[in-house]
């Protein structure tokens, strides 16, 4: 009779060894994820959203209020500029439309300017409320937001995504201040949230294949709206698109011989990339995809990058510590040098640039230079020369007031 086989006994791995193996595997996975482009802690929506938390925080507003009340400069001058503008007028009458139709270069312009300026006015009067505690300004901001939330249904024509991005960048900044600091009532805040969710977010969240400033402004709006709605999924989706577009908008030598691209745009040859970069074939740190178009559109893109980075910081992540901060630093410095009057070399845009950067340097300069200590001589000169920075009448407003030398 054959001997009974001895049972095979599998040695149990000691628990510490199992734990060590699991820990190593998790660490390896985390390292792999962090090595992928656009994946890091600064990308993810926060566990709990901070409010007010779109571009400007409560602590920043408190600092501004202290400085204005003390009559300190440049904040008092910036405050006077804002309060003297048409956007702070208590007699302003909102001009909402059910359908806002915006063609290329605002032709046709059916409600486009009205919408953008009413949104800026809502933000301006929200700021005025916080700084003065005069309830009339809070009520005016609410009146403007209510008028549009009770009326608008859609944006149409070729510039609809950009228009939605511009207006959609200002609305949540106003709403965040009113909802989270005003002690009175805002009965229609839910309707306003529904407007942002149903009319604005679907038009912008999937991005754009146009010039980079479009998608950057659209993602700024989508991220701001996501903060107001506390919509983590939309925040994450918009942030991923923002990271990809920022890397494709501002060149760094670490990108390689050619700028990064947005994969879906199929810019898969040098010829296509150079054409998309306005015919520019020499790439240096801080050059943007639209530098050789004009500095005005470049300023739109730079401003949106700064606004999203600032919102991320308020939300507890901080894109300034990623390539976004590095790209923003170099984009500001490169453009500022020529905006200040230096003649461009022959290899840059054929030796001719179209200046007009706009009031877009305060947020990035304050974050990178004042908070982080990054040397930014040209950006500092331009920022201080242009103070107080006003509004570009599209989606930028009063940033000397809110971010000028603001340590919070």
mmCIF file of C-alpha atoms in Angstrom:
data_model
loop_
_atom_site.group_PDB
_atom_site.id
_atom_site.type_symbol
_atom_site.label_atom_id
_atom_site.label_comp_id
_atom_site.label_asym_id
_atom_site.label_seq_id
_atom_site.Cartn_x
_atom_site.Cartn_y
_atom_site.Cartn_z
ATOM 1 C CA UNK A 1 0.000 0.000 0.000
ATOM 2 C CA UNK A 2 1.384 3.367 -0.941
ATOM 3 C CA UNK A 3 2.289 5.586 1.945
ATOM 4 C CA UNK A 4 -0.146 8.315 2.811
ATOM 5 C CA UNK A 5 1.226 11.577 1.346
ATOM 6 C CA UNK A 6 2.303 14.101 3.883
ATOM 7 C CA UNK A 7 0.060 17.224 3.691
ATOM 8 C CA UNK A 8 1.802 20.226 2.249
ATOM 9 C CA UNK A 9 1.879 22.935 4.863
ATOM 10 C CA UNK A 10 2.069 26.472 3.461
ATOM 11 C CA UNK A 11 4.026 28.661 5.772
ATOM 12 C CA UNK A 12 2.079 31.687 6.827
ATOM 13 C CA UNK A 13 3.921 34.903 6.191
ATOM 14 C CA UNK A 14 4.307 36.812 9.442
ATOM 15 C CA UNK A 15 1.838 39.670 9.745
ATOM 16 C CA UNK A 16 4.553 42.349 9.886
ATOM 17 C CA UNK A 17 5.911 41.069 6.580
ATOM 18 C CA UNK A 18 2.453 41.165 5.004
ATOM 19 C CA UNK A 19 1.944 44.685 6.290
ATOM 20 C CA UNK A 20 5.308 45.775 4.976
ATOM 21 C CA UNK A 21 4.555 44.308 1.553
ATOM 22 C CA UNK A 22 1.157 46.038 1.424
ATOM 23 C CA UNK A 23 2.662 49.325 2.553
ATOM 24 C CA UNK A 24 5.349 49.071 -0.113
ATOM 25 C CA UNK A 25 2.742 48.346 -2.775
ATOM 26 C CA UNK A 26 0.617 51.329 -1.741
ATOM 27 C CA UNK A 27 3.680 53.573 -1.698
ATOM 28 C CA UNK A 28 4.688 52.369 -5.152
ATOM 29 C CA UNK A 29 1.181 53.022 -6.480
ATOM 30 C CA UNK A 30 1.171 56.500 -4.956
ATOM 31 C CA UNK A 31 4.573 57.236 -6.472
ATOM 32 C CA UNK A 32 3.324 56.066 -9.860
ATOM 33 C CA UNK A 33 0.230 58.238 -9.640
ATOM 34 C CA UNK A 34 2.254 61.275 -8.627
ATOM 35 C CA UNK A 35 4.538 60.714 -11.600
ATOM 36 C CA UNK A 36 1.645 60.990 -14.032
ATOM 37 C CA UNK A 37 1.092 64.468 -15.497
ATOM 38 C CA UNK A 38 -1.584 66.438 -13.699
ATOM 39 C CA UNK A 39 -1.943 64.040 -10.762
ATOM 40 C CA UNK A 40 -1.121 65.461 -7.357
ATOM 41 C CA UNK A 41 -2.805 66.693 -4.220
ATOM 42 C CA UNK A 42 -3.319 70.142 -5.707
ATOM 43 C CA UNK A 43 -5.650 68.634 -8.324
ATOM 44 C CA UNK A 44 -8.210 67.033 -6.080
ATOM 45 C CA UNK A 45 -11.285 68.736 -4.716
ATOM 46 C CA UNK A 46 -10.963 69.437 -0.992
ATOM 47 C CA UNK A 47 -12.715 67.201 1.509
ATOM 48 C CA UNK A 48 -14.554 70.301 2.708
ATOM 49 C CA UNK A 49 -14.830 73.430 0.590
ATOM 50 C CA UNK A 50 -13.726 76.746 2.118
ATOM 51 C CA UNK A 51 -16.111 79.726 1.803
ATOM 52 C CA UNK A 52 -15.873 82.398 0.587
ATOM 53 C CA UNK A 53 -13.356 80.606 -1.535
ATOM 54 C CA UNK A 54 -13.296 81.744 -5.167
ATOM 55 C CA UNK A 55 -10.147 83.824 -5.846
ATOM 56 C CA UNK A 56 -10.558 85.783 -2.603
ATOM 57 C CA UNK A 57 -10.900 84.437 0.953
ATOM 58 C CA UNK A 58 -12.440 85.853 4.108
ATOM 59 C CA UNK A 59 -9.010 86.492 5.624
ATOM 60 C CA UNK A 60 -7.948 88.404 2.515
ATOM 61 C CA UNK A 61 -11.149 90.453 2.674
ATOM 62 C CA UNK A 62 -10.533 91.173 6.352
ATOM 63 C CA UNK A 63 -6.988 92.368 5.601
ATOM 64 C CA UNK A 64 -8.306 94.615 2.818
ATOM 65 C CA UNK A 65 -11.002 96.042 5.080
ATOM 66 C CA UNK A 66 -8.462 96.838 7.799
ATOM 67 C CA UNK A 67 -6.210 98.661 5.327
ATOM 68 C CA UNK A 68 -9.052 100.620 3.712
ATOM 69 C CA UNK A 69 -10.419 101.692 7.098
ATOM 70 C CA UNK A 70 -6.925 102.825 8.081
ATOM 71 C CA UNK A 71 -6.615 104.868 4.875
ATOM 72 C CA UNK A 72 -3.484 102.898 3.905
ATOM 73 C CA UNK A 73 -2.180 102.779 0.342
ATOM 74 C CA UNK A 74 -2.472 101.282 -2.195
ATOM 75 C CA UNK A 75 -5.712 99.824 -0.810
ATOM 76 C CA UNK A 76 -7.535 103.095 -0.092
ATOM 77 C CA UNK A 77 -6.833 104.381 -3.588
ATOM 78 C CA UNK A 78 -7.989 101.077 -5.063
ATOM 79 C CA UNK A 79 -11.139 101.189 -2.940
ATOM 80 C CA UNK A 80 -11.919 104.742 -4.091
ATOM 81 C CA UNK A 81 -11.401 103.654 -7.693
ATOM 82 C CA UNK A 82 -13.848 100.771 -7.271
ATOM 83 C CA UNK A 83 -16.470 102.803 -5.439
ATOM 84 C CA UNK A 84 -16.288 105.514 -8.102
ATOM 85 C CA UNK A 85 -16.862 103.044 -10.925
ATOM 86 C CA UNK A 86 -20.137 102.337 -12.685
ATOM 87 C CA UNK A 87 -20.067 98.838 -11.231
ATOM 88 C CA UNK A 88 -20.583 100.090 -7.674
ATOM 89 C CA UNK A 89 -23.590 102.245 -8.525
ATOM 90 C CA UNK A 90 -26.622 101.606 -6.315
ATOM 91 C CA UNK A 91 -28.852 102.899 -9.113
ATOM 92 C CA UNK A 92 -27.711 100.250 -11.581
ATOM 93 C CA UNK A 93 -30.591 98.457 -13.309
ATOM 94 C CA UNK A 94 -29.890 94.838 -14.312
ATOM 95 C CA UNK A 95 -30.452 93.909 -17.954
ATOM 96 C CA UNK A 96 -31.060 90.153 -18.024
ATOM 97 C CA UNK A 97 -31.920 88.208 -21.169
ATOM 98 C CA UNK A 98 -33.290 84.729 -21.650
ATOM 99 C CA UNK A 99 -30.915 84.085 -24.563
ATOM 100 C CA UNK A 100 -27.521 85.808 -24.676
ATOM 101 C CA UNK A 101 -26.203 85.676 -28.239
ATOM 102 C CA UNK A 102 -22.507 86.400 -28.775
ATOM 103 C CA UNK A 103 -20.824 86.090 -32.141
ATOM 104 C CA UNK A 104 -17.146 86.370 -32.977
ATOM 105 C CA UNK A 105 -15.689 89.650 -31.705
ATOM 106 C CA UNK A 106 -19.107 90.344 -30.133
ATOM 107 C CA UNK A 107 -20.934 90.541 -33.467
ATOM 108 C CA UNK A 108 -23.783 90.127 -32.798
ATOM 109 C CA UNK A 109 -23.822 91.374 -29.232
ATOM 110 C CA UNK A 110 -27.228 90.542 -27.820
ATOM 111 C CA UNK A 111 -26.812 90.850 -24.072
ATOM 112 C CA UNK A 112 -23.109 89.926 -23.996
ATOM 113 C CA UNK A 113 -21.783 93.191 -22.551
ATOM 114 C CA UNK A 114 -24.832 93.530 -20.286
ATOM 115 C CA UNK A 115 -24.300 90.079 -18.806
ATOM 116 C CA UNK A 116 -20.558 90.467 -18.218
ATOM 117 C CA UNK A 117 -20.945 93.893 -16.681
ATOM 118 C CA UNK A 118 -23.874 92.907 -14.474
ATOM 119 C CA UNK A 119 -21.786 89.986 -13.212
ATOM 120 C CA UNK A 120 -18.849 92.299 -12.462
ATOM 121 C CA UNK A 121 -21.272 94.702 -10.774
ATOM 122 C CA UNK A 122 -22.616 91.876 -8.606
ATOM 123 C CA UNK A 123 -19.057 91.095 -7.507
ATOM 124 C CA UNK A 124 -18.224 94.785 -7.027
ATOM 125 C CA UNK A 125 -21.246 95.438 -4.820
ATOM 126 C CA UNK A 126 -20.554 92.239 -2.878
ATOM 127 C CA UNK A 127 -17.049 93.568 -2.167
ATOM 128 C CA UNK A 128 -18.522 96.964 -1.271
ATOM 129 C CA UNK A 129 -20.883 95.252 1.172
ATOM 130 C CA UNK A 130 -18.070 93.431 2.895
ATOM 131 C CA UNK A 131 -15.800 96.453 3.139
ATOM 132 C CA UNK A 132 -18.464 98.974 4.228
ATOM 133 C CA UNK A 133 -21.083 96.753 5.910
ATOM 134 C CA UNK A 134 -23.637 98.938 4.141
ATOM 135 C CA UNK A 135 -26.513 96.537 3.512
ATOM 136 C CA UNK A 136 -27.613 98.427 0.419
ATOM 137 C CA UNK A 137 -24.671 96.968 -1.486
ATOM 138 C CA UNK A 138 -25.497 93.404 -0.499
ATOM 139 C CA UNK A 139 -29.073 93.939 -1.638
ATOM 140 C CA UNK A 140 -27.865 95.381 -4.957
ATOM 141 C CA UNK A 141 -25.631 92.380 -5.534
ATOM 142 C CA UNK A 142 -28.560 90.074 -4.776
ATOM 143 C CA UNK A 143 -30.829 92.089 -7.092
ATOM 144 C CA UNK A 144 -28.384 91.597 -9.967
ATOM 145 C CA UNK A 145 -27.947 87.885 -9.321
ATOM 146 C CA UNK A 146 -31.684 87.344 -8.918
ATOM 147 C CA UNK A 147 -32.503 89.194 -12.125
ATOM 148 C CA UNK A 148 -30.298 86.893 -14.174
ATOM 149 C CA UNK A 149 -31.119 83.660 -12.353
ATOM 150 C CA UNK A 150 -34.794 84.303 -12.977
ATOM 151 C CA UNK A 151 -34.328 84.967 -16.691
ATOM 152 C CA UNK A 152 -31.388 83.405 -18.525
ATOM 153 C CA UNK A 153 -31.844 80.095 -20.320
ATOM 154 C CA UNK A 154 -28.893 79.784 -22.710
ATOM 155 C CA UNK A 155 -25.868 81.299 -24.462
ATOM 156 C CA UNK A 156 -25.737 80.951 -28.250
ATOM 157 C CA UNK A 157 -23.583 81.662 -31.332
ATOM 158 C CA UNK A 158 -19.838 81.123 -31.812
ATOM 159 C CA UNK A 159 -18.568 82.942 -28.722
ATOM 160 C CA UNK A 160 -21.065 81.289 -26.361
ATOM 161 C CA UNK A 161 -18.454 79.162 -24.505
ATOM 162 C CA UNK A 162 -16.130 82.118 -23.942
ATOM 163 C CA UNK A 163 -18.970 84.427 -22.913
ATOM 164 C CA UNK A 164 -20.212 81.797 -20.467
ATOM 165 C CA UNK A 165 -16.683 81.512 -19.068
ATOM 166 C CA UNK A 166 -16.224 85.248 -18.625
ATOM 167 C CA UNK A 167 -19.565 85.910 -16.931
ATOM 168 C CA UNK A 168 -19.316 82.602 -15.103
ATOM 169 C CA UNK A 169 -16.027 83.672 -13.543
ATOM 170 C CA UNK A 170 -17.583 86.720 -11.856
ATOM 171 C CA UNK A 171 -20.922 85.282 -10.690
ATOM 172 C CA UNK A 172 -19.540 82.782 -8.152
ATOM 173 C CA UNK A 173 -17.138 85.361 -6.700
ATOM 174 C CA UNK A 174 -20.127 87.570 -5.931
ATOM 175 C CA UNK A 175 -22.275 84.694 -4.711
ATOM 176 C CA UNK A 176 -19.586 83.315 -2.397
ATOM 177 C CA UNK A 177 -19.260 86.625 -0.556
ATOM 178 C CA UNK A 178 -23.002 87.187 -0.237
ATOM 179 C CA UNK A 179 -23.960 83.638 0.721
ATOM 180 C CA UNK A 180 -21.208 83.209 3.293
ATOM 181 C CA UNK A 181 -20.854 86.690 4.847
ATOM 182 C CA UNK A 182 -24.145 88.547 4.442
ATOM 183 C CA UNK A 183 -26.304 88.284 7.546
ATOM 184 C CA UNK A 184 -29.550 89.174 5.759
ATOM 185 C CA UNK A 185 -31.633 86.888 3.568
ATOM 186 C CA UNK A 186 -31.072 85.742 -0.006
ATOM 187 C CA UNK A 187 -34.286 83.895 -0.744
ATOM 188 C CA UNK A 188 -33.347 82.982 -4.315
ATOM 189 C CA UNK A 189 -29.860 81.615 -3.641
ATOM 190 C CA UNK A 190 -31.069 78.141 -4.600
ATOM 191 C CA UNK A 191 -32.361 79.409 -7.931
ATOM 192 C CA UNK A 192 -29.025 81.096 -8.552
ATOM 193 C CA UNK A 193 -27.235 77.806 -7.862
ATOM 194 C CA UNK A 194 -29.582 76.073 -10.328
ATOM 195 C CA UNK A 195 -28.714 78.695 -12.961
ATOM 196 C CA UNK A 196 -24.994 78.028 -12.525
ATOM 197 C CA UNK A 197 -25.518 74.271 -12.617
ATOM 198 C CA UNK A 198 -27.888 74.119 -15.590
ATOM 199 C CA UNK A 199 -27.089 77.139 -17.773
ATOM 200 C CA UNK A 200 -23.382 77.810 -17.186
ATOM 201 C CA UNK A 201 -21.603 74.600 -16.203
ATOM 202 C CA UNK A 202 -22.704 72.433 -19.178
ATOM 203 C CA UNK A 203 -21.483 75.078 -21.642
ATOM 204 C CA UNK A 204 -17.938 75.205 -20.233
ATOM 205 C CA UNK A 205 -17.064 71.963 -18.429
ATOM 206 C CA UNK A 206 -16.041 70.044 -21.570
ATOM 207 C CA UNK A 207 -13.517 72.668 -22.641
ATOM 208 C CA UNK A 208 -12.605 74.207 -25.976
ATOM 209 C CA UNK A 209 -10.271 73.595 -28.926
ATOM 210 C CA UNK A 210 -9.903 77.329 -29.623
ATOM 211 C CA UNK A 211 -7.008 79.536 -28.482
ATOM 212 C CA UNK A 212 -5.832 78.702 -24.987
ATOM 213 C CA UNK A 213 -7.329 81.728 -23.243
ATOM 214 C CA UNK A 214 -10.794 80.326 -24.034
ATOM 215 C CA UNK A 215 -10.360 77.084 -22.172
ATOM 216 C CA UNK A 216 -8.433 78.695 -19.313
ATOM 217 C CA UNK A 217 -11.253 81.201 -18.719
ATOM 218 C CA UNK A 218 -13.839 78.453 -19.068
ATOM 219 C CA UNK A 219 -12.068 76.279 -16.501
ATOM 220 C CA UNK A 220 -11.716 79.253 -14.149
ATOM 221 C CA UNK A 221 -15.486 79.645 -14.292
ATOM 222 C CA UNK A 222 -16.104 75.895 -13.939
ATOM 223 C CA UNK A 223 -13.866 75.670 -10.872
ATOM 224 C CA UNK A 224 -15.437 78.734 -9.247
ATOM 225 C CA UNK A 225 -18.925 77.410 -9.921
ATOM 226 C CA UNK A 226 -17.908 74.002 -8.540
ATOM 227 C CA UNK A 227 -16.743 75.630 -5.306
ATOM 228 C CA UNK A 228 -20.050 77.472 -4.914
ATOM 229 C CA UNK A 229 -22.035 74.325 -5.696
ATOM 230 C CA UNK A 230 -19.662 72.152 -3.632
ATOM 231 C CA UNK A 231 -19.509 69.857 -6.662
ATOM 232 C CA UNK A 232 -16.376 67.744 -6.253
ATOM 233 C CA UNK A 233 -16.773 65.827 -9.506
ATOM 234 C CA UNK A 234 -17.000 68.988 -11.608
ATOM 235 C CA UNK A 235 -14.117 70.539 -9.671
ATOM 236 C CA UNK A 236 -11.893 67.553 -10.424
ATOM 237 C CA UNK A 237 -12.879 67.425 -14.097
ATOM 238 C CA UNK A 238 -12.296 71.151 -14.596
ATOM 239 C CA UNK A 239 -9.007 71.054 -12.720
ATOM 240 C CA UNK A 240 -7.678 68.214 -14.872
ATOM 241 C CA UNK A 241 -8.489 70.172 -18.035
ATOM 242 C CA UNK A 242 -6.959 73.294 -16.514
ATOM 243 C CA UNK A 243 -3.688 71.495 -15.742
ATOM 244 C CA UNK A 244 -3.421 70.110 -19.262
ATOM 245 C CA UNK A 245 -4.224 73.464 -20.856
ATOM 246 C CA UNK A 246 -1.861 75.476 -18.635
ATOM 247 C CA UNK A 247 1.009 73.178 -19.586
ATOM 248 C CA UNK A 248 0.078 73.651 -23.249
ATOM 249 C CA UNK A 249 -0.251 77.443 -22.907
ATOM 250 C CA UNK A 250 3.012 78.497 -21.235
ATOM 251 C CA UNK A 251 6.299 77.015 -22.398
ATOM 252 C CA UNK A 252 9.082 75.837 -20.078
ATOM 253 C CA UNK A 253 12.412 74.434 -21.326
ATOM 254 C CA UNK A 254 11.669 71.269 -19.338
ATOM 255 C CA UNK A 255 8.834 70.588 -21.802
ATOM 256 C CA UNK A 256 11.416 69.643 -24.455
ATOM 257 C CA UNK A 257 12.099 71.020 -27.906
ATOM 258 C CA UNK A 258 8.422 71.752 -28.525
ATOM 259 C CA UNK A 259 5.589 72.985 -26.281
ATOM 260 C CA UNK A 260 3.219 70.508 -24.707
ATOM 261 C CA UNK A 261 -0.108 70.079 -26.447
ATOM 262 C CA UNK A 262 -3.695 69.220 -25.626
ATOM 263 C CA UNK A 263 -3.915 65.664 -27.009
ATOM 264 C CA UNK A 264 -7.438 66.063 -28.407
ATOM 265 C CA UNK A 265 -6.287 68.940 -30.625
ATOM 266 C CA UNK A 266 -4.088 66.600 -32.684
ATOM 267 C CA UNK A 267 -1.175 69.046 -32.863
ATOM 268 C CA UNK A 268 1.182 66.202 -33.681
ATOM 269 C CA UNK A 269 3.822 67.867 -35.868
ATOM 270 C CA UNK A 270 6.179 70.788 -35.415
ATOM 271 C CA UNK A 271 4.492 72.561 -38.330
ATOM 272 C CA UNK A 272 1.068 72.341 -36.689
ATOM 273 C CA UNK A 273 2.409 73.504 -33.328
ATOM 274 C CA UNK A 274 4.241 76.500 -34.778
ATOM 275 C CA UNK A 275 1.134 77.534 -36.683
ATOM 276 C CA UNK A 276 -0.964 77.228 -33.504
ATOM 277 C CA UNK A 277 1.619 79.323 -31.649
ATOM 278 C CA UNK A 278 0.991 82.205 -34.060
ATOM 279 C CA UNK A 279 3.959 81.315 -36.285
ATOM 280 C CA UNK A 280 6.490 81.406 -33.436
ATOM 281 C CA UNK A 281 9.140 78.724 -33.846
ATOM 282 C CA UNK A 282 11.623 79.667 -31.114
ATOM 283 C CA UNK A 283 10.468 78.662 -27.645
ATOM 284 C CA UNK A 284 11.759 80.166 -24.407
ATOM 285 C CA UNK A 285 10.563 80.129 -20.795
ATOM 286 C CA UNK A 286 7.409 82.179 -20.322
ATOM 287 C CA UNK A 287 6.415 82.409 -23.980
ATOM 288 C CA UNK A 288 2.716 81.685 -24.334
ATOM 289 C CA UNK A 289 0.646 80.235 -27.115
ATOM 290 C CA UNK A 290 -0.797 83.718 -27.779
ATOM 291 C CA UNK A 291 2.214 85.992 -27.104
ATOM 292 C CA UNK A 292 2.629 86.614 -30.821
ATOM 293 C CA UNK A 293 -1.087 87.189 -31.286
ATOM 294 C CA UNK A 294 -1.265 90.044 -28.795
ATOM 295 C CA UNK A 295 -0.642 90.658 -25.102
ATOM 296 C CA UNK A 296 -4.310 91.392 -24.402
ATOM 297 C CA UNK A 297 -5.459 87.838 -25.125
ATOM 298 C CA UNK A 298 -2.309 86.531 -23.448
ATOM 299 C CA UNK A 299 -3.345 88.513 -20.368
ATOM 300 C CA UNK A 300 -6.707 86.742 -20.326
ATOM 301 C CA UNK A 301 -4.944 83.399 -20.173
ATOM 302 C CA UNK A 302 -2.402 84.472 -17.542
ATOM 303 C CA UNK A 303 -5.152 85.964 -15.386
ATOM 304 C CA UNK A 304 -7.224 82.779 -15.488
ATOM 305 C CA UNK A 305 -4.158 80.730 -14.490
ATOM 306 C CA UNK A 306 -3.555 83.022 -11.504
ATOM 307 C CA UNK A 307 -7.202 82.962 -10.449
ATOM 308 C CA UNK A 308 -7.382 79.168 -10.453
ATOM 309 C CA UNK A 309 -4.087 78.897 -8.580
ATOM 310 C CA UNK A 310 -5.393 81.318 -5.960
ATOM 311 C CA UNK A 311 -8.655 79.426 -5.591
ATOM 312 C CA UNK A 312 -6.725 76.173 -5.172
ATOM 313 C CA UNK A 313 -4.655 77.759 -2.393
ATOM 314 C CA UNK A 314 -7.772 78.945 -0.573
ATOM 315 C CA UNK A 315 -9.235 75.450 -0.912
ATOM 316 C CA UNK A 316 -6.210 73.987 0.858
ATOM 317 C CA UNK A 317 -4.242 72.460 -1.996
ATOM 318 C CA UNK A 318 -1.919 74.986 -3.694
ATOM 319 C CA UNK A 319 -1.049 74.869 -7.365
ATOM 320 C CA UNK A 320 1.648 77.494 -6.846
ATOM 321 C CA UNK A 321 3.926 74.669 -5.732
ATOM 322 C CA UNK A 322 3.459 72.769 -9.008
ATOM 323 C CA UNK A 323 4.467 73.523 -12.582
ATOM 324 C CA UNK A 324 1.466 75.895 -12.671
ATOM 325 C CA UNK A 325 3.302 78.279 -10.353
ATOM 326 C CA UNK A 326 6.499 78.003 -12.371
ATOM 327 C CA UNK A 327 4.688 78.650 -15.630
ATOM 328 C CA UNK A 328 2.805 81.586 -14.123
ATOM 329 C CA UNK A 329 6.037 83.114 -12.800
ATOM 330 C CA UNK A 330 7.770 82.933 -16.178
ATOM 331 C CA UNK A 331 4.710 84.028 -18.169
ATOM 332 C CA UNK A 332 4.331 87.134 -16.030
ATOM 333 C CA UNK A 333 8.021 87.995 -16.185
ATOM 334 C CA UNK A 334 8.387 87.412 -19.912
ATOM 335 C CA UNK A 335 5.357 89.454 -20.894
ATOM 336 C CA UNK A 336 6.102 92.186 -18.324
ATOM 337 C CA UNK A 337 9.551 92.821 -19.786
ATOM 338 C CA UNK A 338 8.115 93.757 -23.166
ATOM 339 C CA UNK A 339 4.988 95.392 -21.766
ATOM 340 C CA UNK A 340 7.347 97.786 -19.933
ATOM 341 C CA UNK A 341 8.755 98.846 -23.297
ATOM 342 C CA UNK A 342 11.774 96.686 -24.048
ATOM 343 C CA UNK A 343 12.141 96.136 -27.796
ATOM 344 C CA UNK A 344 11.543 92.507 -28.765
ATOM 345 C CA UNK A 345 14.381 90.664 -30.526
ATOM 346 C CA UNK A 346 13.958 89.641 -34.143
ATOM 347 C CA UNK A 347 13.294 85.987 -33.288
ATOM 348 C CA UNK A 348 10.262 86.938 -31.167
ATOM 349 C CA UNK A 349 7.064 87.518 -33.140
ATOM 350 C CA UNK A 350 9.085 88.813 -36.072
ATOM 351 C CA UNK A 351 10.493 91.592 -33.896
ATOM 352 C CA UNK A 352 7.114 93.182 -33.133
ATOM 353 C CA UNK A 353 4.675 92.640 -30.268
ATOM 354 C CA UNK A 354 1.217 94.054 -29.630
ATOM 355 C CA UNK A 355 1.187 95.322 -26.044
ATOM 356 C CA UNK A 356 -1.803 95.749 -23.743
ATOM 357 C CA UNK A 357 -1.471 93.075 -21.065
ATOM 358 C CA UNK A 358 -4.228 94.527 -18.880
ATOM 359 C CA UNK A 359 -4.728 94.610 -15.082
ATOM 360 C CA UNK A 360 -3.745 90.960 -14.619
ATOM 361 C CA UNK A 361 -0.520 90.819 -12.584
ATOM 362 C CA UNK A 362 -1.552 91.436 -8.953
ATOM 363 C CA UNK A 363 -2.772 87.956 -7.974
ATOM 364 C CA UNK A 364 0.179 86.020 -9.365
ATOM 365 C CA UNK A 365 2.749 88.579 -8.257
ATOM 366 C CA UNK A 366 1.426 88.666 -4.703
ATOM 367 C CA UNK A 367 1.372 84.878 -4.405
ATOM 368 C CA UNK A 368 4.728 84.164 -5.983
ATOM 369 C CA UNK A 369 6.812 87.149 -4.911
ATOM 370 C CA UNK A 370 5.291 88.339 -1.647
ATOM 371 C CA UNK A 371 4.283 84.984 -0.191
ATOM 372 C CA UNK A 372 6.884 82.671 -1.688
ATOM 373 C CA UNK A 373 9.807 85.066 -2.145
ATOM 374 C CA UNK A 374 10.322 84.450 -5.869
ATOM 375 C CA UNK A 375 12.347 87.283 -7.500
ATOM 376 C CA UNK A 376 10.105 89.002 -10.072
ATOM 377 C CA UNK A 377 11.676 92.385 -10.849
ATOM 378 C CA UNK A 378 9.888 93.081 -14.139
ATOM 379 C CA UNK A 379 6.518 91.943 -12.846
ATOM 380 C CA UNK A 380 6.982 94.093 -9.752
ATOM 381 C CA UNK A 381 7.776 97.176 -11.834
ATOM 382 C CA UNK A 382 4.741 96.640 -14.052
ATOM 383 C CA UNK A 383 2.424 95.872 -11.142
ATOM 384 C CA UNK A 384 3.431 98.949 -9.178
ATOM 385 C CA UNK A 385 3.298 101.147 -12.282
ATOM 386 C CA UNK A 386 -0.276 100.086 -13.009
ATOM 387 C CA UNK A 387 -1.712 100.490 -9.500
ATOM 388 C CA UNK A 388 -4.507 100.659 -8.737
ATOM 389 C CA UNK A 389 -5.471 97.881 -11.151
ATOM 390 C CA UNK A 390 -9.070 98.321 -12.237
ATOM 391 C CA UNK A 391 -11.256 96.092 -14.411
ATOM 392 C CA UNK A 392 -10.844 94.763 -17.931
ATOM 393 C CA UNK A 393 -14.660 94.859 -18.171
ATOM 394 C CA UNK A 394 -14.706 91.140 -18.961
ATOM 395 C CA UNK A 395 -13.840 89.087 -15.867
ATOM 396 C CA UNK A 396 -11.001 90.854 -14.013
ATOM 397 C CA UNK A 397 -11.759 93.478 -11.367
ATOM 398 C CA UNK A 398 -10.164 95.343 -8.448
ATOM 399 C CA UNK A 399 -7.164 93.118 -7.773
ATOM 400 C CA UNK A 400 -4.944 95.780 -6.214
ATOM 401 C CA UNK A 401 -7.727 96.131 -3.659
ATOM 402 C CA UNK A 402 -8.131 92.421 -2.931
ATOM 403 C CA UNK A 403 -4.640 91.021 -3.579
ATOM 404 C CA UNK A 404 -2.150 93.875 -3.645
ATOM 405 C CA UNK A 405 0.568 93.047 -1.076
ATOM 406 C CA UNK A 406 -1.967 90.909 0.786
ATOM 407 C CA UNK A 407 -0.130 88.364 2.970
ATOM 408 C CA UNK A 408 -3.195 86.255 3.824
#
